[in-house]
Amino acid sequence: MENITYYYAQTNQSEPLDKIVSDPLFKEVVAYFTERQDQEIILRQIKADIPTNSNLELYLDKLIKYNLIERKNRRYSLSFPIYANESRQIFPESLIELLEGMKQESKRTNYFLFGEWLWSLLFDEEQGDYFFGVKDSSNGLPLFQRREVGNDALRFVSIFTARQVPFDLANYFNLLSKRQALPQIFEPLQNLVGDVDLNYFIQQIQKVIRTVNRNKTRERKVNIFQEALLLTGDLMRDEENQLYFAVPLLDDQVLSGEMKVCLDQMKADLSSLWANITDENQRVFLKHQIYSTLFENGLSKQHYIHYFKV
């Protein structure tokens, strides 16, 4: 069966969906039901066909509780859609012109537009429950995920395709918070800082930021927090051995009047694309496709961005 990436948001659940989706049994169950979409499936048949040392009936009851499996008249079936991401969105010409204008903006501004403004426009209003899968496809654009961790003083943001887990601080601390196994790419960072408390780490990174901004980094001894930023590529050295931040540091973004007019027009053009879609799964899937297409056109040749919010 094709690889499937899951997109979801569910409220008032006692157990994080991340834990359920990452369970190897979930993949087996989804594959089993997907291959038998037109069949009536009973519990005895499932138990016979899916060998496991786990309590399969209890696991199915959990999926029913989370509305991922439906049990009706003792028959079981998937209760969420799995989409094929094979088409690209066609936008009004006015929207394409706006995107062309955005290409002239600075890297910092574009990271704000795609990482904050556009993501907020598309997904902040989706406060309900949704759950759907998307099959990986060589014909479609990869969809994006967003990770943001931190506190009121500093936040790490990463936006990346579902086909990758980037080596950055947002993903590192996100995985630590969920107590999930870290991919091998994070091993050097874990060896350096370990399971460091996020708030303490941020305090130390703030010191690094102040030091770099004062241009006093050539004389100072590098500590493990500077080393961590050098390791992730957020901090780099120039030819004079002077440290500088390679990652954008976003604070209160000030946009020109002309840009604000463009964004108002873009908001109106985009909102019309999903205005009449009432099914939440379909609407969120469409928005992910829209984001991917805009990302491809606005940030050409990039499949990943990350930055700090200070």
Coordinates of N, CA and C in Angstrom, one line a residue, residues 25-203:
L25 N 0.4 -0.7 14.4 CA -0.9 -1.4 14.2 C -1.9 -0.5 13.4
F26 N -1.8 0.8 13.6 CA -2.7 1.7 12.9 C -2.5 1.5 11.4
K27 N -1.2 1.5 10.9 CA -0.9 1.3 9.5 C -1.5 0.0 9.0
E28 N -1.4 -1.0 9.7 CA -1.9 -2.3 9.3 C -3.4 -2.3 9.2
V29 N -4.1 -1.7 10.2 CA -5.5 -1.6 10.2 C -6.1 -0.8 9.0
V30 N -5.4 0.4 8.8 CA -5.8 1.2 7.6 C -5.7 0.5 6.3
A31 N -4.5 -0.2 6.1 CA -4.3 -1.0 4.9 C -5.3 -2.0 4.7
Y32 N -5.6 -2.7 5.8 CA -6.6 -3.8 5.8 C -8.0 -3.3 5.3
F33 N -8.5 -2.2 5.9 CA -9.8 -1.7 5.6 C -9.8 -1.1 4.2
T34 N -8.7 -0.5 3.8 CA -8.6 0.2 2.5 C -8.7 -0.9 1.4
E35 N -8.1 -2.0 1.6 CA -8.1 -3.0 0.6 C -9.4 -3.8 0.5
R36 N -10.3 -3.5 1.4 CA -11.6 -4.3 1.5 C -12.7 -3.3 1.6
Q37 N -12.6 -2.2 0.8 CA -13.6 -1.1 1.0 C -15.0 -1.6 0.6
D38 N -15.2 -2.5 -0.3 CA -16.5 -3.0 -0.8 C -17.0 -4.2 0.0
Q39 N -16.3 -4.6 1.0 CA -16.7 -5.8 1.7 C -17.3 -5.5 3.1
E40 N -18.1 -6.4 3.6 CA -18.6 -6.3 4.9 C -17.6 -7.0 5.9
I41 N -17.1 -6.3 6.8 CA -16.0 -6.9 7.6 C -16.5 -7.0 9.1
I42 N -16.3 -8.2 9.6 CA -16.7 -8.5 11.0 C -15.5 -8.7 11.8
L43 N -15.7 -8.6 13.1 CA -14.6 -8.7 14.1 C -13.8 -10.0 14.0
R44 N -14.5 -11.1 13.8 CA -13.8 -12.4 13.8 C -12.9 -12.5 12.6
Q45 N -13.3 -11.9 11.5 CA -12.5 -11.9 10.2 C -11.3 -11.0 10.5
I46 N -11.4 -9.8 11.1 CA -10.3 -8.9 11.4 C -9.3 -9.7 12.2
K47 N -9.7 -10.3 13.3 CA -8.8 -11.0 14.2 C -8.0 -12.1 13.5
A48 N -8.7 -12.8 12.5 CA -8.1 -13.9 11.8 C -7.0 -13.4 10.8
D49 N -7.3 -12.2 10.3 CA -6.4 -11.7 9.2 C -5.3 -10.7 9.7
I50 N -5.4 -10.2 10.9 CA -4.4 -9.3 11.4 C -3.8 -9.9 12.6
P51 N -2.7 -10.7 12.5 CA -2.1 -11.3 13.7 C -1.3 -10.3 14.4
T52 N -1.5 -10.3 15.7 CA -0.8 -9.3 16.6 C -0.8 -9.8 18.0
N53 N 0.2 -9.4 18.8 CA 0.3 -9.7 20.2 C -0.5 -8.7 21.0
S54 N -1.0 -7.7 20.4 CA -1.8 -6.6 21.1 C -3.2 -7.1 21.2
N55 N -4.0 -6.4 22.1 CA -5.4 -6.7 22.2 C -6.1 -5.9 21.0
L56 N -6.3 -6.6 19.9 CA -6.8 -6.0 18.7 C -8.2 -5.4 18.9
E57 N -9.0 -6.2 19.6 CA -10.4 -5.7 19.9 C -10.4 -4.4 20.7
L58 N -9.5 -4.3 21.7 CA -9.4 -3.1 22.5 C -8.9 -1.9 21.6
Y59 N -8.0 -2.2 20.7 CA -7.4 -1.2 19.9 C -8.5 -0.7 18.9
L60 N -9.3 -1.6 18.4 CA -10.4 -1.1 17.5 C -11.4 -0.3 18.2
D61 N -11.7 -0.7 19.5 CA -12.6 0.2 20.3 C -12.1 1.6 20.5
K62 N -10.8 1.7 20.6 CA -10.1 3.0 20.8 C -10.3 3.8 19.5
L63 N -10.1 3.2 18.3 CA -10.3 3.9 17.1 C -11.7 4.3 16.8
I64 N -12.7 3.5 17.3 CA -14.1 3.8 17.2 C -14.4 5.0 18.1
K65 N -13.8 5.1 19.3 CA -13.9 6.2 20.2 C -13.4 7.5 19.6
Y66 N -12.4 7.4 18.8 CA -11.8 8.6 18.1 C -12.4 8.8 16.8
N67 N -13.5 8.1 16.4 CA -14.2 8.3 15.2 C -13.3 8.0 13.9
L68 N -12.4 7.1 14.1 CA -11.5 6.7 13.0 C -12.0 5.4 12.4
I69 N -12.8 4.6 13.1 CA -13.4 3.4 12.7 C -14.9 3.5 13.0
E70 N -15.7 3.0 12.1 CA -17.1 2.9 12.4 C -17.6 1.4 12.6
R71 N -18.4 1.2 13.6 CA -18.9 -0.1 13.8 C -20.5 0.0 13.7
K72 N -21.0 -0.6 12.7 CA -22.5 -0.5 12.5 C -23.0 -1.9 12.2
N73 N -24.0 -2.4 12.9 CA -24.5 -3.7 12.8 C -23.4 -4.8 12.8
R74 N -22.5 -4.6 13.7 CA -21.4 -5.5 13.9 C -20.4 -5.6 12.6
R75 N -20.6 -4.6 11.8 CA -19.7 -4.5 10.6 C -18.8 -3.3 10.8
Y76 N -17.5 -3.4 10.4 CA -16.5 -2.4 10.7 C -16.0 -1.8 9.3
S77 N -15.7 -0.5 9.4 CA -15.2 0.2 8.2 C -14.5 1.5 8.7
L78 N -13.6 2.0 7.8 CA -12.9 3.3 8.0 C -14.0 4.4 8.0
S79 N -13.8 5.4 8.9 CA -14.7 6.5 8.9 C -14.1 7.8 8.5
F80 N -12.9 7.7 7.9 CA -12.2 9.0 7.5 C -11.7 8.8 6.0
P81 N -11.7 9.8 5.3 CA -11.3 9.7 3.8 C -9.7 9.6 3.7
I82 N -9.3 9.0 2.6 CA -7.9 9.0 2.1 C -7.9 9.6 0.7
Y83 N -7.3 10.7 0.6 CA -7.3 11.5 -0.7 C -6.0 11.2 -1.5
A84 N -6.2 11.3 -2.8 CA -5.0 11.2 -3.7 C -4.6 12.7 -4.1
N85 N -3.4 13.0 -3.9 CA -2.9 14.4 -4.2 C -2.3 14.4 -5.5
E86 N -3.1 14.4 -6.6 CA -2.6 14.3 -7.9 C -2.9 15.5 -8.8
S87 N -3.6 16.5 -8.3 CA -4.0 17.6 -9.1 C -3.4 18.9 -8.5
R88 N -3.2 19.9 -9.3 CA -2.6 21.2 -8.9 C -3.7 22.3 -9.0
Q89 N -3.7 23.2 -8.1 CA -4.7 24.2 -8.1 C -4.5 25.2 -9.2
I90 N -5.6 25.7 -9.8 CA -5.5 26.7 -10.8 C -6.1 28.0 -10.2
F91 N -5.3 29.0 -10.2 CA -5.7 30.3 -9.5 C -6.0 31.4 -10.5
P92 N -6.8 32.4 -10.0 CA -7.1 33.5 -10.9 C -5.8 34.2 -11.3
E93 N -5.8 34.8 -12.4 CA -4.6 35.5 -12.9 C -4.1 36.6 -11.9
S94 N -5.1 37.3 -11.3 CA -4.7 38.3 -10.3 C -3.9 37.8 -9.2
L95 N -4.2 36.5 -8.8 CA -3.4 35.9 -7.7 C -2.0 35.6 -8.1
I96 N -1.8 35.2 -9.3 CA -0.5 34.9 -9.8 C 0.3 36.1 -9.9
E97 N -0.3 37.2 -10.3 CA 0.4 38.5 -10.4 C 0.9 39.0 -9.0
L98 N 0.0 38.7 -8.0 CA 0.4 39.1 -6.6 C 1.6 38.3 -6.1
L99 N 1.6 37.0 -6.5 CA 2.7 36.1 -6.1 C 4.0 36.6 -6.8
E100 N 3.9 37.0 -8.0 CA 5.1 37.5 -8.7 C 5.7 38.7 -8.0
G101 N 4.8 39.6 -7.5 CA 5.2 40.8 -6.8 C 5.9 40.4 -5.5
M102 N 5.4 39.3 -4.8 CA 6.0 38.9 -3.6 C 7.4 38.4 -3.7
K103 N 7.8 37.9 -4.9 CA 9.1 37.4 -5.1 C 10.2 38.5 -5.0
Q104 N 9.7 39.7 -5.1 CA 10.7 40.8 -5.0 C 10.9 41.2 -3.5
E105 N 10.2 40.6 -2.6 CA 10.4 41.0 -1.2 C 11.6 40.3 -0.6
S106 N 12.0 40.7 0.6 CA 13.1 40.1 1.2 C 12.8 38.7 1.7
K107 N 13.8 37.9 2.0 CA 13.6 36.6 2.6 C 12.9 36.7 3.9
R108 N 13.2 37.6 4.7 CA 12.5 37.8 6.0 C 11.0 38.1 5.8
T109 N 10.7 38.9 4.9 CA 9.3 39.3 4.6 C 8.5 38.0 4.1
N110 N 9.2 37.3 3.1 CA 8.5 36.2 2.5 C 8.3 35.1 3.6
Y111 N 9.2 34.9 4.5 CA 9.0 33.9 5.5 C 7.9 34.3 6.4
F112 N 7.7 35.6 6.7 CA 6.5 36.0 7.4 C 5.3 35.8 6.7
L113 N 5.3 36.1 5.4 CA 4.1 35.9 4.6 C 3.6 34.5 4.5
F114 N 4.6 33.6 4.2 CA 4.2 32.2 4.1 C 4.1 31.4 5.4
G115 N 5.0 31.8 6.4 CA 5.0 31.1 7.6 C 3.9 31.6 8.6
E116 N 3.6 32.8 8.5 CA 2.6 33.4 9.5 C 1.3 33.8 8.8
W117 N 1.4 34.8 7.9 CA 0.2 35.4 7.4 C -0.7 34.3 6.6
L118 N -0.1 33.7 5.6 CA -0.8 32.7 4.8 C -1.3 31.5 5.6
W119 N -0.4 31.0 6.4 CA -0.8 29.8 7.2 C -1.9 30.1 8.1
S120 N -1.9 31.3 8.7 CA -3.0 31.7 9.6 C -4.3 31.9 8.8
L121 N -4.2 32.5 7.7 CA -5.4 32.7 6.8 C -6.0 31.4 6.5
L122 N -5.2 30.4 6.1 CA -5.8 29.1 5.7 C -6.3 28.2 6.8
F123 N -5.5 28.2 7.9 CA -5.8 27.1 8.9 C -6.3 27.6 10.3
D124 N -6.1 28.8 10.7 CA -6.5 29.3 12.0 C -8.0 29.1 12.3
E125 N -8.8 29.3 11.2 CA -10.2 29.3 11.4 C -10.7 27.8 11.5
E126 N -9.9 26.9 11.2 CA -10.3 25.5 11.2 C -10.1 24.9 12.6
Q127 N -11.1 25.2 13.5 CA -11.0 24.9 14.9 C -11.8 23.6 15.2
G128 N -12.5 23.0 14.2 CA -13.2 21.8 14.5 C -12.3 20.6 14.4
D129 N -13.0 19.4 14.4 CA -12.3 18.1 14.3 C -12.2 17.7 12.8
Y130 N -11.1 17.3 12.4 CA -10.9 16.7 11.1 C -9.8 15.7 11.2
F131 N -9.9 14.7 10.2 CA -8.9 13.6 10.2 C -9.0 13.1 8.7
F132 N -7.9 13.1 8.0 CA -7.9 12.5 6.7 C -6.5 12.1 6.4
G133 N -6.3 11.1 5.5 CA -5.0 10.7 5.0 C -4.8 11.2 3.6
V134 N -3.6 11.3 3.2 CA -3.2 11.7 1.8 C -2.1 10.8 1.3
K135 N -2.4 10.1 0.2 CA -1.5 9.2 -0.4 C -0.3 10.0 -1.0
D136 N 0.9 9.5 -0.8 CA 2.0 10.1 -1.5 C 1.9 9.9 -3.0
S137 N 2.2 10.9 -3.8 CA 2.1 10.8 -5.2 C 3.2 11.5 -5.9
S138 N 3.8 10.9 -6.9 CA 4.9 11.6 -7.7 C 4.3 12.7 -8.6
N139 N 3.0 12.6 -8.8 CA 2.3 13.6 -9.7 C 1.8 14.8 -9.0
G140 N 1.7 14.8 -7.7 CA 1.2 15.9 -7.0 C 2.3 16.6 -6.2
L141 N 2.0 17.9 -5.8 CA 2.9 18.6 -5.0 C 2.8 18.0 -3.5
P142 N 4.0 17.9 -2.9 CA 4.0 17.5 -1.5 C 3.3 18.5 -0.6
L143 N 2.5 18.0 0.3 CA 1.8 18.9 1.2 C 2.7 19.3 2.4
F144 N 2.4 20.4 3.1 CA 3.2 20.9 4.2 C 2.7 20.7 5.6
Q145 N 3.6 20.6 6.5 CA 3.2 20.6 7.9 C 3.9 21.7 8.6
R146 N 3.4 22.1 9.7 CA 4.0 23.2 10.5 C 4.2 22.9 11.9
R147 N 5.4 23.1 12.4 CA 5.7 22.9 13.8 C 6.1 24.3 14.5
E148 N 5.6 24.6 15.6 CA 6.0 25.8 16.4 C 6.1 25.4 17.8
V149 N 7.2 25.7 18.4 CA 7.4 25.4 19.8 C 8.2 26.6 20.4
G150 N 8.0 26.8 21.7 CA 8.7 27.9 22.4 C 7.8 28.5 23.5
N151 N 8.1 29.7 23.9 CA 7.4 30.4 24.9 C 7.1 31.8 24.5
D152 N 6.7 32.7 25.4 CA 6.4 34.1 25.1 C 7.6 34.9 24.6
A153 N 8.8 34.4 25.0 CA 10.0 35.1 24.7 C 10.6 34.8 23.3
L154 N 10.5 33.5 22.9 CA 11.1 33.1 21.7 C 10.4 31.8 21.2
R155 N 10.2 31.7 19.9 CA 9.6 30.5 19.3 C 10.3 30.1 18.1
F156 N 10.4 28.7 17.9 CA 11.0 28.1 16.8 C 10.0 27.6 15.9
V157 N 10.0 28.0 14.6 CA 9.0 27.6 13.6 C 9.6 26.8 12.5
S158 N 9.0 25.8 12.0 CA 9.5 25.0 10.9 C 8.3 24.6 10.0
I159 N 8.4 24.8 8.7 CA 7.4 24.4 7.8 C 8.0 23.6 6.7
F160 N 7.5 22.4 6.6 CA 8.2 21.3 5.8 C 7.3 20.4 5.2
T161 N 7.7 19.7 4.1 CA 6.9 18.7 3.5 C 6.8 17.4 4.3
A162 N 5.7 16.7 4.1 CA 5.4 15.5 4.9 C 6.4 14.4 4.6
R163 N 7.2 14.6 3.5 CA 8.2 13.5 3.2 C 9.5 13.7 3.9
Q164 N 9.6 14.7 4.8 CA 10.8 14.9 5.5 C 10.6 15.3 7.0
V165 N 11.6 15.1 7.8 CA 11.6 15.7 9.1 C 12.9 16.4 9.2
P166 N 12.8 17.8 9.1 CA 14.0 18.6 9.0 C 14.8 18.6 10.3
F167 N 16.1 18.8 10.2 CA 17.0 18.9 11.3 C 17.0 20.3 11.9
D168 N 16.0 20.6 12.7 CA 15.9 21.9 13.2 C 15.3 21.9 14.7
L169 N 15.3 23.0 15.3 CA 15.0 23.0 16.7 C 13.5 22.8 17.0
A170 N 12.6 23.3 16.0 CA 11.2 23.1 16.2 C 10.8 21.7 16.2
N171 N 11.4 20.9 15.3 CA 11.1 19.5 15.2 C 11.7 18.7 16.4
Y172 N 12.9 19.1 16.8 CA 13.6 18.5 17.9 C 12.8 18.6 19.2
F173 N 12.4 19.8 19.5 CA 11.6 19.9 20.8 C 10.2 19.4 20.7
N174 N 9.6 19.4 19.5 CA 8.3 18.8 19.3 C 8.4 17.3 19.5
L175 N 9.4 16.7 19.0 CA 9.5 15.2 19.3 C 9.8 14.9 20.7
L176 N 10.6 15.8 21.4 CA 10.9 15.6 22.8 C 9.7 15.7 23.6
S177 N 8.8 16.7 23.3 CA 7.6 16.9 24.1 C 6.7 15.7 24.0
K178 N 6.7 15.0 22.9 CA 5.8 13.9 22.7 C 6.4 12.6 23.1
R179 N 7.7 12.7 23.6 CA 8.4 11.5 24.0 C 8.5 10.4 22.9
Q180 N 8.6 10.9 21.7 CA 8.7 10.0 20.5 C 10.2 9.7 20.3
A181 N 10.4 8.6 19.7 CA 11.8 8.2 19.3 C 12.3 9.3 18.3
L182 N 13.6 9.7 18.5 CA 14.2 10.7 17.6 C 14.8 10.0 16.4
P183 N 14.5 10.6 15.2 CA 15.2 10.1 14.0 C 16.7 10.2 14.2
Q184 N 17.5 9.5 13.4 CA 18.9 9.4 13.6 C 19.5 10.8 13.3
I185 N 18.9 11.6 12.5 CA 19.5 12.9 12.1 C 19.6 13.8 13.4
F186 N 18.8 13.5 14.4 CA 18.9 14.4 15.6 C 19.9 13.9 16.6
E187 N 20.6 12.8 16.3 CA 21.5 12.2 17.3 C 22.6 13.2 17.7
P188 N 23.3 13.9 16.8 CA 24.3 14.9 17.2 C 23.8 16.0 18.1
L189 N 22.6 16.4 17.9 CA 22.0 17.5 18.7 C 21.6 16.9 20.1
Q190 N 21.1 15.7 20.1 CA 20.8 15.1 21.4 C 22.0 14.8 22.2
N191 N 23.1 14.4 21.6 CA 24.4 14.2 22.3 C 24.9 15.5 22.9
L192 N 24.6 16.6 22.2 CA 25.1 17.9 22.7 C 24.3 18.5 23.8
V193 N 23.0 18.5 23.6 CA 22.1 19.2 24.7 C 21.2 18.3 25.4
G194 N 21.1 17.0 24.9 CA 20.2 16.1 25.6 C 18.8 16.5 25.7
D195 N 18.1 16.0 26.7 CA 16.7 16.4 26.9 C 16.5 17.7 27.7
V196 N 17.2 18.7 27.2 CA 17.2 20.0 27.9 C 15.8 20.6 28.0
D197 N 15.6 21.2 29.1 CA 14.3 21.9 29.3 C 14.2 23.1 28.3
L198 N 13.0 23.1 27.6 CA 12.8 24.1 26.5 C 13.0 25.5 27.1
N199 N 12.4 25.9 28.2 CA 12.5 27.2 28.7 C 13.9 27.6 29.0
Y200 N 14.7 26.7 29.6 CA 16.1 27.0 29.9 C 16.9 27.2 28.6
F201 N 16.6 26.3 27.7 CA 17.3 26.4 26.4 C 17.0 27.8 25.7
I202 N 15.8 28.2 25.8 CA 15.4 29.5 25.2 C 16.2 30.7 25.9
Q203 N 16.3 30.6 27.3 CA 17.0 31.6 28.0 C 18.5 31.7 27.5

